[in-house]
CSV table of C-alpha atoms in Angstrom, one decimal:
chain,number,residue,atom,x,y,z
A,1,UNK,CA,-108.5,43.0,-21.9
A,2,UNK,CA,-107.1,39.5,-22.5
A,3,UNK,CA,-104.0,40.9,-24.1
A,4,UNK,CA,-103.7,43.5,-21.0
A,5,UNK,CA,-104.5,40.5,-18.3
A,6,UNK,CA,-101.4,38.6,-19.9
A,7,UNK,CA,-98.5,41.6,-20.0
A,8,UNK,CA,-99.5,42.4,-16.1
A,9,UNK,CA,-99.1,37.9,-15.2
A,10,UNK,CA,-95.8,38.4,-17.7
A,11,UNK,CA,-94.3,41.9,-15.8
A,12,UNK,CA,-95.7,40.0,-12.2
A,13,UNK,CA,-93.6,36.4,-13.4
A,14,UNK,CA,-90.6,38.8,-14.3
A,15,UNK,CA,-90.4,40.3,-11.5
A,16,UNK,CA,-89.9,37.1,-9.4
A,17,UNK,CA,-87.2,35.2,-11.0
A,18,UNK,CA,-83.8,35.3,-10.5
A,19,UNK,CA,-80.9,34.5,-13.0
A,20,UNK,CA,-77.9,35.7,-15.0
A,21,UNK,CA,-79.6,38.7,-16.4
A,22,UNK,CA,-77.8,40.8,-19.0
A,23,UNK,CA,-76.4,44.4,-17.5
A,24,UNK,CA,-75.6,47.2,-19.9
A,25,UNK,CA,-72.0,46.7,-21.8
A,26,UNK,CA,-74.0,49.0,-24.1
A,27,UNK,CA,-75.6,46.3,-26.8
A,28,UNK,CA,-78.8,45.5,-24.6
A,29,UNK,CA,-80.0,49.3,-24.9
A,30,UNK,CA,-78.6,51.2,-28.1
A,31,UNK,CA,-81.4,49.6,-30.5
A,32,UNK,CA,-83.7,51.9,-28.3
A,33,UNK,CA,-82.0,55.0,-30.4
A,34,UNK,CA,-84.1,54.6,-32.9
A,35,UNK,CA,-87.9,55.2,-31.3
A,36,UNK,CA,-87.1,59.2,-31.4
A,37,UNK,CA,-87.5,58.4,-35.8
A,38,UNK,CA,-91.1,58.5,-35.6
A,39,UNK,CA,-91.7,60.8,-33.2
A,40,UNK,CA,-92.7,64.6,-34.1
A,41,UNK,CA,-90.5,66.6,-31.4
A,42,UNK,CA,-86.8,67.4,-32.1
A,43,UNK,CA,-85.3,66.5,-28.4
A,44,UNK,CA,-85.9,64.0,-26.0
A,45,UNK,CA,-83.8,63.9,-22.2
A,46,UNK,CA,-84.1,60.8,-20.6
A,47,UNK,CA,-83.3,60.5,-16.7
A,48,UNK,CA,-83.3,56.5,-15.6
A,49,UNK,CA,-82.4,54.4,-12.4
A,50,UNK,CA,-81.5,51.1,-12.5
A,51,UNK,CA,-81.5,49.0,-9.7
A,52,UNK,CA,-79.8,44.8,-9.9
A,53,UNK,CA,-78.6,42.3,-7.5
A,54,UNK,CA,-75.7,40.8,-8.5
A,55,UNK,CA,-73.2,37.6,-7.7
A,56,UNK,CA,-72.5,37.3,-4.4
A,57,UNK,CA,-75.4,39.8,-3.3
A,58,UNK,CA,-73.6,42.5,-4.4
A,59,UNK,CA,-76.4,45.3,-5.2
A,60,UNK,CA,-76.2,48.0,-8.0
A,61,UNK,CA,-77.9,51.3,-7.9
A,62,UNK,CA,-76.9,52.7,-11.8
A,63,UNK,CA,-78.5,56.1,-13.2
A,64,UNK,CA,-77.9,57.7,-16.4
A,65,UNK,CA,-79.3,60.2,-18.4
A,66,UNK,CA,-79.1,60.5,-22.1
A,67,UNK,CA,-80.2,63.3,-24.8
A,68,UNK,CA,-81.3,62.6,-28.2
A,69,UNK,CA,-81.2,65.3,-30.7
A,70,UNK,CA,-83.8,65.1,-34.2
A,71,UNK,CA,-81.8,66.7,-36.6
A,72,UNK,CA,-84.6,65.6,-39.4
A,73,UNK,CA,-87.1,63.0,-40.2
A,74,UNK,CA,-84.2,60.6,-41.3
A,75,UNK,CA,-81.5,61.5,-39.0
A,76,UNK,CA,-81.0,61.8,-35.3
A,77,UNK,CA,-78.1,61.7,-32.4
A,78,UNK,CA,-78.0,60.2,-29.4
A,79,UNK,CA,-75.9,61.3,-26.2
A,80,UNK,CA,-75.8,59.2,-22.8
A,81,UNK,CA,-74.3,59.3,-19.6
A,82,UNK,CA,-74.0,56.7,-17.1
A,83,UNK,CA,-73.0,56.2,-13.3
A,84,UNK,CA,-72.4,53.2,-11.1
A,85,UNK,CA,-72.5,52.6,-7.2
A,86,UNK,CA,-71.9,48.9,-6.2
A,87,UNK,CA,-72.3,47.6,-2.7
A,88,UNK,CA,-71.4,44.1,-1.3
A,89,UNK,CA,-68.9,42.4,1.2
A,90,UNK,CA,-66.3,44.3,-0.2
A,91,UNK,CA,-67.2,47.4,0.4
A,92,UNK,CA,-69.4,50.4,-2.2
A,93,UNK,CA,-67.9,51.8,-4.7
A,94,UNK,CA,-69.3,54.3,-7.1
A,95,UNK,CA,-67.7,56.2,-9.9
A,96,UNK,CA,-69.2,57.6,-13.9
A,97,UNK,CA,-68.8,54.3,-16.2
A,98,UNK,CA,-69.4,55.3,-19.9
A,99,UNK,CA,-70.1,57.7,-21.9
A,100,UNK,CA,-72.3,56.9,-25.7
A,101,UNK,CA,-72.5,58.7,-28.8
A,102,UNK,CA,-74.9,57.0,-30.9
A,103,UNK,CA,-76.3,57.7,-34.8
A,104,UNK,CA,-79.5,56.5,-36.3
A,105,UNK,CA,-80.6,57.1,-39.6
A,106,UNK,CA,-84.2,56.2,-40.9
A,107,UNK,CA,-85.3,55.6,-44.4
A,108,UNK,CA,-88.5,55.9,-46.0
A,109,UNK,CA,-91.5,54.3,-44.8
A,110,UNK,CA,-93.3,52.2,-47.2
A,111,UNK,CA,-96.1,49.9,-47.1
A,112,UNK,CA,-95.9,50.3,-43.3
A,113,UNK,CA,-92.5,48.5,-43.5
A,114,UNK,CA,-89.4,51.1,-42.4
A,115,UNK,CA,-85.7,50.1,-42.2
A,116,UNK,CA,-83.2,51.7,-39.9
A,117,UNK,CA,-79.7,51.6,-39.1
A,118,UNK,CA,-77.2,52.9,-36.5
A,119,UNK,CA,-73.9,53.4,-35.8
A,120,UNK,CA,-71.7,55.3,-32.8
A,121,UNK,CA,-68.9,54.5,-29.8
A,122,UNK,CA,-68.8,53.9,-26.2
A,123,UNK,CA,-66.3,55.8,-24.6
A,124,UNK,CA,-65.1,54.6,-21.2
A,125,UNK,CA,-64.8,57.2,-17.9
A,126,UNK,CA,-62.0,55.3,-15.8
A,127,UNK,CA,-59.5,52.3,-16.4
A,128,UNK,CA,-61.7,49.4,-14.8
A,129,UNK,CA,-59.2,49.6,-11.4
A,130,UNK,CA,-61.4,51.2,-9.0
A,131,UNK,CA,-60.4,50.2,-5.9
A,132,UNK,CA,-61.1,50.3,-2.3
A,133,UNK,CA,-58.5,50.8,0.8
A,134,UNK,CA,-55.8,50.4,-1.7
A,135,UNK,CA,-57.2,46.9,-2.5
A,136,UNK,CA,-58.0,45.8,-6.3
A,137,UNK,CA,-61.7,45.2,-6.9
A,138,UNK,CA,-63.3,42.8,-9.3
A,139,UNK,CA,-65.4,43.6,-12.2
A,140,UNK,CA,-68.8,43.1,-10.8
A,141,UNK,CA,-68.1,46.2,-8.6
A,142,UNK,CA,-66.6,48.2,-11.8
A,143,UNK,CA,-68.6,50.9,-13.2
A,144,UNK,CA,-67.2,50.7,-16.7
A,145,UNK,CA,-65.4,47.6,-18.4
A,146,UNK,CA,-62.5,50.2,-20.1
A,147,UNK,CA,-63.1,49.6,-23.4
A,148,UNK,CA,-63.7,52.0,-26.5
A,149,UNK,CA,-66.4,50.2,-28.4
A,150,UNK,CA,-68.1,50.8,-32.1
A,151,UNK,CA,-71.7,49.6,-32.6
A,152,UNK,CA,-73.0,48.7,-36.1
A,153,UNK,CA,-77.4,47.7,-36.6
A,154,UNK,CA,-80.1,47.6,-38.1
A,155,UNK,CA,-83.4,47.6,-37.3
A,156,UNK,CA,-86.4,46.8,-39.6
A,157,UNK,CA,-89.8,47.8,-38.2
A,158,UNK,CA,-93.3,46.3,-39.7
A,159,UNK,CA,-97.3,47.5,-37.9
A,160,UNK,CA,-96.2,46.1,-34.4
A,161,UNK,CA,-93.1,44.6,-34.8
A,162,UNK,CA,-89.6,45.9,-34.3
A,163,UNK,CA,-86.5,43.2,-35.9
A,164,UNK,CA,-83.3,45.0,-34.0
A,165,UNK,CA,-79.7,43.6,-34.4
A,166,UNK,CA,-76.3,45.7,-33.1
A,167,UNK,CA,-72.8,44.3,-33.2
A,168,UNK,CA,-70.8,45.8,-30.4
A,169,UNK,CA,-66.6,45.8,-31.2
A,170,UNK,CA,-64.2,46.2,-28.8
A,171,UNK,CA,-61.5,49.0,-30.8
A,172,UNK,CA,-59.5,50.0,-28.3
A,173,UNK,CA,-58.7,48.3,-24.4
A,174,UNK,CA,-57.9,50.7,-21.7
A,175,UNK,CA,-58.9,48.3,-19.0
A,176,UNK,CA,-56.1,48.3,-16.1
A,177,UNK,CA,-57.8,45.8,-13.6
A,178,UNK,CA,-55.3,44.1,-10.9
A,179,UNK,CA,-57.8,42.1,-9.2
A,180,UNK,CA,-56.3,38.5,-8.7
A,181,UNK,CA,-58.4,35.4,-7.2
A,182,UNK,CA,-55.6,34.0,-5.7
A,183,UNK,CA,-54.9,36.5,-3.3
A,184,UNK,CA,-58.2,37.4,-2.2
A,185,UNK,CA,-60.1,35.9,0.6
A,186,UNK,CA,-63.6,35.7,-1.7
A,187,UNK,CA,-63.8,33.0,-4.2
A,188,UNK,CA,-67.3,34.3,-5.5
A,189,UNK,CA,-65.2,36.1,-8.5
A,190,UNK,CA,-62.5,35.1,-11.2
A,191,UNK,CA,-59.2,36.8,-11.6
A,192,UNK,CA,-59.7,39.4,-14.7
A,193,UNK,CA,-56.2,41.4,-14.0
A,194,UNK,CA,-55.8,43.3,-17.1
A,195,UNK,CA,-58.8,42.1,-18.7
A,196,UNK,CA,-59.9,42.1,-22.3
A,197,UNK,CA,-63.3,41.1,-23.6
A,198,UNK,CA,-64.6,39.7,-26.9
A,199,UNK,CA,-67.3,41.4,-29.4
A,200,UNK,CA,-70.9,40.7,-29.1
A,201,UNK,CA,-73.7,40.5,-31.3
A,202,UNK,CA,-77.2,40.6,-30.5
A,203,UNK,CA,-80.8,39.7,-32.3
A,204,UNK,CA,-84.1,41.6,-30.7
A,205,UNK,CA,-87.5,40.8,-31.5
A,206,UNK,CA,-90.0,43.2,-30.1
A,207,UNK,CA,-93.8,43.9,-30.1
A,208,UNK,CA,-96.0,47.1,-29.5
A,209,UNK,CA,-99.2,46.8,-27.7
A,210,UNK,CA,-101.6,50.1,-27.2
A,211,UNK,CA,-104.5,50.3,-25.0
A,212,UNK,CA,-107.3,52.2,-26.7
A,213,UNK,CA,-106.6,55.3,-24.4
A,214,UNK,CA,-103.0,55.0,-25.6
A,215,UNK,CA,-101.9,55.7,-22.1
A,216,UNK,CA,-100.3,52.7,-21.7
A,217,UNK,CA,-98.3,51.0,-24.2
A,218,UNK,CA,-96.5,47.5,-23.5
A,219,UNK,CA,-93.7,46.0,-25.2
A,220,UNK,CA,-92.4,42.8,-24.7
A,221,UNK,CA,-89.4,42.0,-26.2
A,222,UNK,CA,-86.7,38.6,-26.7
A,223,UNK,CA,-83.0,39.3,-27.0
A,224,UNK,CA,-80.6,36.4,-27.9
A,225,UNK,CA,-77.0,37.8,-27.5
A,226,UNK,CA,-73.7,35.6,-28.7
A,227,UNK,CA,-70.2,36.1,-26.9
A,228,UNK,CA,-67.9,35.7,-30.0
A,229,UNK,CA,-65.3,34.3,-27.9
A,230,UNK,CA,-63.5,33.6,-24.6
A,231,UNK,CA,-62.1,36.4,-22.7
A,232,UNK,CA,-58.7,36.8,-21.4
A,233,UNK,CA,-56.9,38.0,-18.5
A,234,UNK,CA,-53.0,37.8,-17.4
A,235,UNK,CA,-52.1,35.5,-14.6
A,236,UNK,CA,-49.4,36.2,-12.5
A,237,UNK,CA,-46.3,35.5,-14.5
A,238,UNK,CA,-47.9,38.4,-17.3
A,239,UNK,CA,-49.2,35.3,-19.3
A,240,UNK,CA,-52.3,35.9,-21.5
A,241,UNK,CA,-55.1,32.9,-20.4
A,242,UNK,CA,-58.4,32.6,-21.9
A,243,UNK,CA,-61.9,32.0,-19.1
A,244,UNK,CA,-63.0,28.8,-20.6
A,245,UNK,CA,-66.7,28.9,-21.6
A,246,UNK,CA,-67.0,32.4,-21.2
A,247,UNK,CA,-68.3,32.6,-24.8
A,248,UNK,CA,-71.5,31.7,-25.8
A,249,UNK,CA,-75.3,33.0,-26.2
A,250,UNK,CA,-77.7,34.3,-23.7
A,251,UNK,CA,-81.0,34.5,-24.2
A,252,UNK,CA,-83.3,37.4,-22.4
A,253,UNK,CA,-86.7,38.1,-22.2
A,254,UNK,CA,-87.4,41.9,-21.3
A,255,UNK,CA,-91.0,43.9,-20.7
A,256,UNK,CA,-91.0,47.5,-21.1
A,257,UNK,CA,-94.2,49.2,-19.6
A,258,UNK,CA,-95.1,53.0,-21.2
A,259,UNK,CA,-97.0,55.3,-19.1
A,260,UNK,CA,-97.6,58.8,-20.8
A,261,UNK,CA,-98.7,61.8,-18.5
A,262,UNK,CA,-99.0,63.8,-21.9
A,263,UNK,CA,-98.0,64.1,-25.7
A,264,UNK,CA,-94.3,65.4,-24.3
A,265,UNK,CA,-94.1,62.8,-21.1
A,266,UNK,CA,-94.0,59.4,-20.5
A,267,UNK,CA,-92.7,56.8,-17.9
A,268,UNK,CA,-91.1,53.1,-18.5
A,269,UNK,CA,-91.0,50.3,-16.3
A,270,UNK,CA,-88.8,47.5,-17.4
A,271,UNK,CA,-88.0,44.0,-16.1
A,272,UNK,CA,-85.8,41.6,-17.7
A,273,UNK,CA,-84.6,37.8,-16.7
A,274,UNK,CA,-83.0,35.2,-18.9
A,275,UNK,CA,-83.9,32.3,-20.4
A,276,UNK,CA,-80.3,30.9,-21.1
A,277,UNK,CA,-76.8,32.0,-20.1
A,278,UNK,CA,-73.5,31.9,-20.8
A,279,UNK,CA,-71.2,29.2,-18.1
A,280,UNK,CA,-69.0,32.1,-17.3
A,281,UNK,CA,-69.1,35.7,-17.1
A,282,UNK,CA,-66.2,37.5,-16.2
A,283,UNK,CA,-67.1,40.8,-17.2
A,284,UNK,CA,-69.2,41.3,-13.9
A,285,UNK,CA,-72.4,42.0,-15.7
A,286,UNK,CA,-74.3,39.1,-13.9
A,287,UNK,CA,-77.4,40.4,-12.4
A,288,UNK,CA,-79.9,37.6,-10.5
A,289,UNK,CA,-82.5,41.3,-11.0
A,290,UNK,CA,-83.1,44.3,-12.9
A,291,UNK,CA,-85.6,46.9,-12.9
A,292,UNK,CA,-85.4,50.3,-14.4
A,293,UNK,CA,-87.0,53.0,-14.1
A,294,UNK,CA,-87.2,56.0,-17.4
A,295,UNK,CA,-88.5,59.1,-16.9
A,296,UNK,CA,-88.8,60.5,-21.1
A,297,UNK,CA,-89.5,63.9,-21.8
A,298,UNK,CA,-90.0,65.1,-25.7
A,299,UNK,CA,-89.8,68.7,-27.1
Protein backbone atom coordinates (compact mmCIF):
# COMPACT_ATOMS: atom_id res chain seq x y z
CA UNK A 1 0.00 0.00 0.00
CA UNK A 2 2.89 2.28 0.76
CA UNK A 3 4.57 1.54 -2.50
CA UNK A 4 0.98 2.22 -4.33
CA UNK A 5 0.39 5.62 -2.05
CA UNK A 6 3.87 6.89 -3.40
CA UNK A 7 3.46 6.14 -7.57
CA UNK A 8 -0.26 7.89 -7.27
CA UNK A 9 1.78 11.43 -5.06
CA UNK A 10 4.60 10.76 -8.08
CA UNK A 11 1.94 10.53 -11.29
CA UNK A 12 -0.21 13.60 -9.18
CA UNK A 13 3.55 15.82 -8.84
CA UNK A 14 4.11 14.89 -12.63
CA UNK A 15 1.24 15.96 -13.73
CA UNK A 16 1.76 19.59 -12.38
CA UNK A 17 5.07 20.67 -13.46
CA UNK A 18 5.99 22.31 -16.34
CA UNK A 19 9.39 22.28 -18.19
CA UNK A 20 11.35 21.32 -21.33
CA UNK A 21 10.03 17.83 -21.58
CA UNK A 22 11.45 15.50 -24.18
CA UNK A 23 8.97 14.88 -27.39
CA UNK A 24 9.39 11.89 -29.67
CA UNK A 25 12.52 12.34 -32.22
CA UNK A 26 12.10 8.50 -31.84
CA UNK A 27 14.95 7.66 -28.96
CA UNK A 28 12.47 8.36 -25.90
CA UNK A 29 10.16 5.42 -27.06
CA UNK A 30 11.96 2.57 -29.18
CA UNK A 31 13.47 0.87 -25.94
CA UNK A 32 9.63 0.08 -25.40
CA UNK A 33 10.13 -2.64 -28.50
CA UNK A 34 11.29 -4.98 -26.46
CA UNK A 35 8.28 -5.74 -23.75
CA UNK A 36 6.42 -7.84 -26.62
CA UNK A 37 9.85 -10.60 -25.74
CA UNK A 38 8.25 -11.97 -22.89
CA UNK A 39 5.00 -11.90 -23.67
CA UNK A 40 3.09 -15.22 -25.01
CA UNK A 41 0.92 -13.73 -27.95
CA UNK A 42 2.48 -13.18 -31.47
CA UNK A 43 0.92 -9.56 -32.35
CA UNK A 44 0.29 -6.58 -30.45
CA UNK A 45 -1.52 -3.12 -32.18
CA UNK A 46 -1.09 -0.18 -30.24
CA UNK A 47 -3.43 2.95 -30.79
CA UNK A 48 -1.98 6.15 -28.56
CA UNK A 49 -2.75 9.94 -28.24
CA UNK A 50 -0.45 12.25 -27.09
CA UNK A 51 -1.32 15.48 -26.01
CA UNK A 52 1.81 18.58 -25.08
CA UNK A 53 1.96 22.19 -24.63
CA UNK A 54 4.73 23.52 -26.17
CA UNK A 55 6.93 27.00 -26.42
CA UNK A 56 4.95 29.79 -26.94
CA UNK A 57 1.61 27.84 -25.98
CA UNK A 58 1.69 26.19 -28.98
CA UNK A 59 -0.43 22.85 -28.24
CA UNK A 60 0.13 19.35 -29.83
CA UNK A 61 -2.48 16.67 -30.28
CA UNK A 62 -0.07 13.57 -31.81
CA UNK A 63 -1.61 9.91 -32.38
CA UNK A 64 0.10 7.05 -33.73
CA UNK A 65 -0.42 3.60 -33.91
CA UNK A 66 2.18 0.88 -34.21
CA UNK A 67 2.14 -3.05 -34.77
CA UNK A 68 4.53 -5.42 -33.36
CA UNK A 69 4.82 -8.81 -34.95
CA UNK A 70 6.44 -12.09 -32.61
CA UNK A 71 8.09 -13.90 -35.12
CA UNK A 72 9.65 -16.31 -32.18
CA UNK A 73 10.70 -16.24 -28.54
CA UNK A 74 13.98 -14.47 -29.58
CA UNK A 75 12.91 -12.31 -32.39
CA UNK A 76 10.28 -9.76 -33.08
CA UNK A 77 9.34 -6.53 -35.41
CA UNK A 78 8.09 -3.55 -34.79
CA UNK A 79 5.99 -1.14 -37.20
CA UNK A 80 4.78 2.52 -36.14
CA UNK A 81 3.00 5.24 -37.54
CA UNK A 82 2.72 8.72 -36.32
CA UNK A 83 0.66 11.95 -36.94
CA UNK A 84 0.96 15.56 -35.80
CA UNK A 85 -1.56 18.62 -35.51
CA UNK A 86 0.07 21.72 -33.95
CA UNK A 87 -1.96 24.80 -32.99
CA UNK A 88 -0.56 28.23 -31.75
CA UNK A 89 -0.49 32.03 -32.95
CA UNK A 90 0.48 30.89 -36.08
CA UNK A 91 -2.01 29.04 -37.07
CA UNK A 92 -2.71 24.62 -36.92
CA UNK A 93 -0.99 22.60 -38.88
CA UNK A 94 -1.23 18.90 -39.11
CA UNK A 95 0.32 16.41 -41.46
CA UNK A 96 1.88 12.23 -40.88
CA UNK A 97 5.52 12.76 -39.28
CA UNK A 98 7.41 9.43 -39.30
CA UNK A 99 7.20 6.28 -40.02
CA UNK A 100 9.52 3.33 -37.71
CA UNK A 101 10.66 -0.03 -38.47
CA UNK A 102 12.18 -1.36 -35.51
CA UNK A 103 14.08 -5.05 -34.66
CA UNK A 104 14.53 -6.60 -31.23
CA UNK A 105 16.12 -9.72 -30.64
CA UNK A 106 16.09 -11.48 -27.12
CA UNK A 107 18.55 -13.91 -25.82
CA UNK A 108 18.23 -16.48 -23.33
CA UNK A 109 17.13 -15.88 -19.90
CA UNK A 110 19.32 -16.99 -17.16
CA UNK A 111 19.32 -16.63 -13.59
CA UNK A 112 16.51 -14.16 -14.06
CA UNK A 113 19.00 -11.88 -15.88
CA UNK A 114 17.99 -11.49 -19.88
CA UNK A 115 19.88 -9.22 -22.45
CA UNK A 116 18.34 -7.66 -25.48
CA UNK A 117 19.27 -5.67 -28.27
CA UNK A 118 17.60 -3.67 -31.09
CA UNK A 119 18.18 -2.21 -34.12
CA UNK A 120 15.78 -0.36 -37.14
CA UNK A 121 15.17 3.29 -39.06
CA UNK A 122 13.00 6.16 -38.86
CA UNK A 123 11.80 7.14 -42.05
CA UNK A 124 10.45 10.68 -42.44
CA UNK A 125 6.73 11.51 -44.23
CA UNK A 126 7.43 15.20 -45.48
CA UNK A 127 10.54 17.52 -45.82
CA UNK A 128 10.15 19.54 -42.47
CA UNK A 129 8.50 22.78 -44.66
CA UNK A 130 5.05 22.60 -43.86
CA UNK A 131 3.72 25.68 -44.16
CA UNK A 132 0.72 27.86 -43.72
CA UNK A 133 -0.70 30.69 -46.21
CA UNK A 134 2.38 30.33 -48.13
CA UNK A 135 4.40 31.34 -44.98
CA UNK A 136 7.50 29.09 -43.66
CA UNK A 137 6.72 27.60 -40.25
CA UNK A 138 9.17 26.69 -37.51
CA UNK A 139 10.03 23.42 -36.18
CA UNK A 140 7.87 23.28 -33.14
CA UNK A 141 4.88 23.22 -35.52
CA UNK A 142 6.63 20.46 -37.79
CA UNK A 143 5.32 17.07 -37.62
CA UNK A 144 8.53 15.29 -38.64
CA UNK A 145 12.21 16.75 -38.30
CA UNK A 146 13.17 15.12 -42.14
CA UNK A 147 15.63 12.99 -41.24
CA UNK A 148 16.31 9.14 -41.98
CA UNK A 149 17.64 7.87 -38.73
CA UNK A 150 19.28 4.19 -37.57
CA UNK A 151 18.86 3.15 -33.91
CA UNK A 152 21.39 0.84 -32.26
CA UNK A 153 20.52 -0.65 -28.01
CA UNK A 154 20.57 -2.70 -25.74
CA UNK A 155 18.67 -3.44 -23.02
CA UNK A 156 19.62 -5.74 -20.01
CA UNK A 157 16.65 -6.75 -17.81
CA UNK A 158 17.20 -8.26 -14.06
CA UNK A 159 13.62 -9.30 -11.46
CA UNK A 160 12.25 -5.61 -11.69
CA UNK A 161 14.65 -3.76 -13.35
CA UNK A 162 14.94 -2.80 -16.99
CA UNK A 163 18.84 -1.01 -18.02
CA UNK A 164 17.81 0.40 -21.70
CA UNK A 165 20.34 2.46 -23.86
CA UNK A 166 19.55 3.43 -27.84
CA UNK A 167 21.84 5.60 -30.00
CA UNK A 168 19.75 7.34 -32.55
CA UNK A 169 22.05 8.47 -36.04
CA UNK A 170 21.01 10.91 -38.25
CA UNK A 171 21.98 8.89 -42.03
CA UNK A 172 20.41 10.74 -44.31
CA UNK A 173 18.85 14.81 -44.14
CA UNK A 174 15.91 15.55 -46.14
CA UNK A 175 14.92 18.42 -44.08
CA UNK A 176 13.93 21.54 -46.36
CA UNK A 177 12.79 24.09 -43.67
CA UNK A 178 12.84 27.97 -44.79
CA UNK A 179 11.67 29.38 -41.63
CA UNK A 180 13.93 32.53 -40.95
CA UNK A 181 13.73 34.58 -37.45
CA UNK A 182 14.57 37.63 -38.94
CA UNK A 183 11.72 37.94 -41.04
CA UNK A 184 9.09 36.91 -38.89
CA UNK A 185 7.10 38.97 -36.49
CA UNK A 186 7.55 36.13 -33.41
CA UNK A 187 10.74 36.02 -31.72
CA UNK A 188 9.54 32.90 -29.55
CA UNK A 189 11.55 30.58 -32.22
CA UNK A 190 15.16 30.41 -33.82
CA UNK A 191 15.85 30.38 -37.49
CA UNK A 192 16.41 26.50 -38.46
CA UNK A 193 16.23 27.09 -42.49
CA UNK A 194 17.59 24.05 -43.81
CA UNK A 195 18.18 22.46 -40.68
CA UNK A 196 20.37 19.50 -39.59
CA UNK A 197 20.46 17.84 -36.21
CA UNK A 198 23.10 16.00 -34.24
CA UNK A 199 22.91 12.15 -32.97
CA UNK A 200 21.61 11.32 -29.61
CA UNK A 201 22.25 8.83 -27.10
CA UNK A 202 20.19 7.91 -24.31
CA UNK A 203 20.53 5.80 -20.84
CA UNK A 204 17.00 4.44 -19.17
CA UNK A 205 16.60 3.06 -15.89
CA UNK A 206 13.30 1.54 -15.26
CA UNK A 207 11.32 -0.42 -12.49
CA UNK A 208 8.27 -2.73 -12.50
CA UNK A 209 5.82 -2.60 -9.67
CA UNK A 210 2.64 -5.22 -9.66
CA UNK A 211 -0.24 -4.94 -7.35
CA UNK A 212 -1.18 -8.36 -6.12
CA UNK A 213 -4.30 -8.44 -8.46
CA UNK A 214 -1.81 -7.63 -11.30
CA UNK A 215 -4.33 -5.21 -12.65
CA UNK A 216 -2.25 -2.42 -12.30
CA UNK A 217 1.29 -2.39 -12.88
CA UNK A 218 3.48 0.90 -12.47
CA UNK A 219 6.68 1.80 -13.86
CA UNK A 220 8.65 4.60 -13.12
CA UNK A 221 11.33 5.16 -15.14
CA UNK A 222 14.72 8.05 -15.42
CA UNK A 223 15.96 8.82 -18.87
CA UNK A 224 19.25 10.88 -19.20
CA UNK A 225 19.66 11.80 -22.96
CA UNK A 226 23.09 13.56 -24.47
CA UNK A 227 22.85 15.93 -27.63
CA UNK A 228 26.27 14.90 -29.25
CA UNK A 229 26.64 18.30 -30.68
CA UNK A 230 25.33 21.72 -31.84
CA UNK A 231 22.95 21.87 -34.60
CA UNK A 232 23.14 23.89 -37.65
CA UNK A 233 21.08 25.84 -39.85
CA UNK A 234 22.05 28.26 -43.02
CA UNK A 235 21.62 31.95 -42.52
CA UNK A 236 20.74 34.04 -45.26
CA UNK A 237 23.84 34.32 -47.33
CA UNK A 238 23.66 29.94 -47.59
CA UNK A 239 26.33 30.01 -44.71
CA UNK A 240 26.24 26.83 -42.42
CA UNK A 241 26.03 28.35 -38.45
CA UNK A 242 25.95 26.21 -35.50
CA UNK A 243 22.91 27.11 -32.39
CA UNK A 244 25.32 27.52 -29.60
CA UNK A 245 24.47 25.30 -26.61
CA UNK A 246 22.14 23.33 -28.28
CA UNK A 247 24.08 20.23 -27.24
CA UNK A 248 24.06 18.81 -24.06
CA UNK A 249 22.09 16.30 -21.68
CA UNK A 250 18.53 16.28 -20.47
CA UNK A 251 17.50 14.47 -17.93
CA UNK A 252 13.61 13.05 -17.63
CA UNK A 253 11.72 11.46 -15.27
CA UNK A 254 8.67 9.48 -16.82
CA UNK A 255 5.66 7.21 -14.99
CA UNK A 256 3.95 4.75 -17.05
CA UNK A 257 0.64 3.48 -15.36
CA UNK A 258 -0.76 -0.27 -16.76
CA UNK A 259 -4.27 -1.00 -16.52
CA UNK A 260 -5.28 -4.51 -17.93
CA UNK A 261 -9.05 -5.22 -18.79
CA UNK A 262 -7.83 -8.85 -19.65
CA UNK A 263 -4.80 -11.23 -20.51
CA UNK A 264 -5.06 -9.63 -24.30
CA UNK A 265 -5.86 -5.77 -23.17
CA UNK A 266 -4.37 -3.25 -21.35
CA UNK A 267 -4.24 0.67 -20.98
CA UNK A 268 -1.11 3.12 -20.11
CA UNK A 269 -1.05 6.38 -18.76
CA UNK A 270 2.15 8.19 -18.98
CA UNK A 271 3.48 11.54 -17.70
CA UNK A 272 6.89 12.75 -18.12
CA UNK A 273 8.73 16.18 -16.94
CA UNK A 274 12.52 16.92 -16.77
CA UNK A 275 14.80 17.23 -14.33
CA UNK A 276 17.54 19.08 -16.49
CA UNK A 277 17.60 20.42 -20.04
CA UNK A 278 19.51 21.37 -22.68
CA UNK A 279 19.99 25.77 -23.13
CA UNK A 280 18.62 25.42 -26.59
CA UNK A 281 16.46 23.37 -28.57
CA UNK A 282 15.97 24.03 -31.92
CA UNK A 283 14.43 20.98 -33.09
CA UNK A 284 11.03 22.12 -31.71
CA UNK A 285 10.61 19.16 -29.37
CA UNK A 286 10.12 21.43 -26.28
CA UNK A 287 7.08 20.50 -24.49
CA UNK A 288 6.29 22.45 -20.87
CA UNK A 289 3.52 18.83 -20.78
CA UNK A 290 2.98 15.46 -21.95
CA UNK A 291 0.50 12.89 -21.33
CA UNK A 292 -0.23 9.84 -23.39
CA UNK A 293 -2.58 7.81 -23.58
CA UNK A 294 -1.96 3.67 -25.06
CA UNK A 295 -4.63 1.63 -25.71
CA UNK A 296 -2.48 -2.27 -26.23
CA UNK A 297 -4.16 -5.12 -27.50
CA UNK A 298 -2.19 -8.68 -27.67
CA UNK A 299 -3.13 -11.72 -29.84
Amino acid sequence: MKKLFLILNITFCLSKLFAQGCSDAGICSVGAVTSLSKNNDKNAIEFASIYGIGLADVTYISPYISYTRKFSDKFSLNSRVTFSSAHGSFGTKSSFGDAFLIGSYSFKEKKNKQWSILSGFKFPLNGSNLKINGFSLPLDYQSSLGTFDLFLGANFNYKKWDFNSVLQVPVFNINKNSYFDEFSASNDFPTTNLFKRKSDILFRTTYTIKTKSKKFTFKPNILFIYHLGEDTYENIFGIEKSIKNSDGLTINGNLITSYSFNKNSSLDLSLATPFLVREIRPDGLTRSFVGSIIYKINF
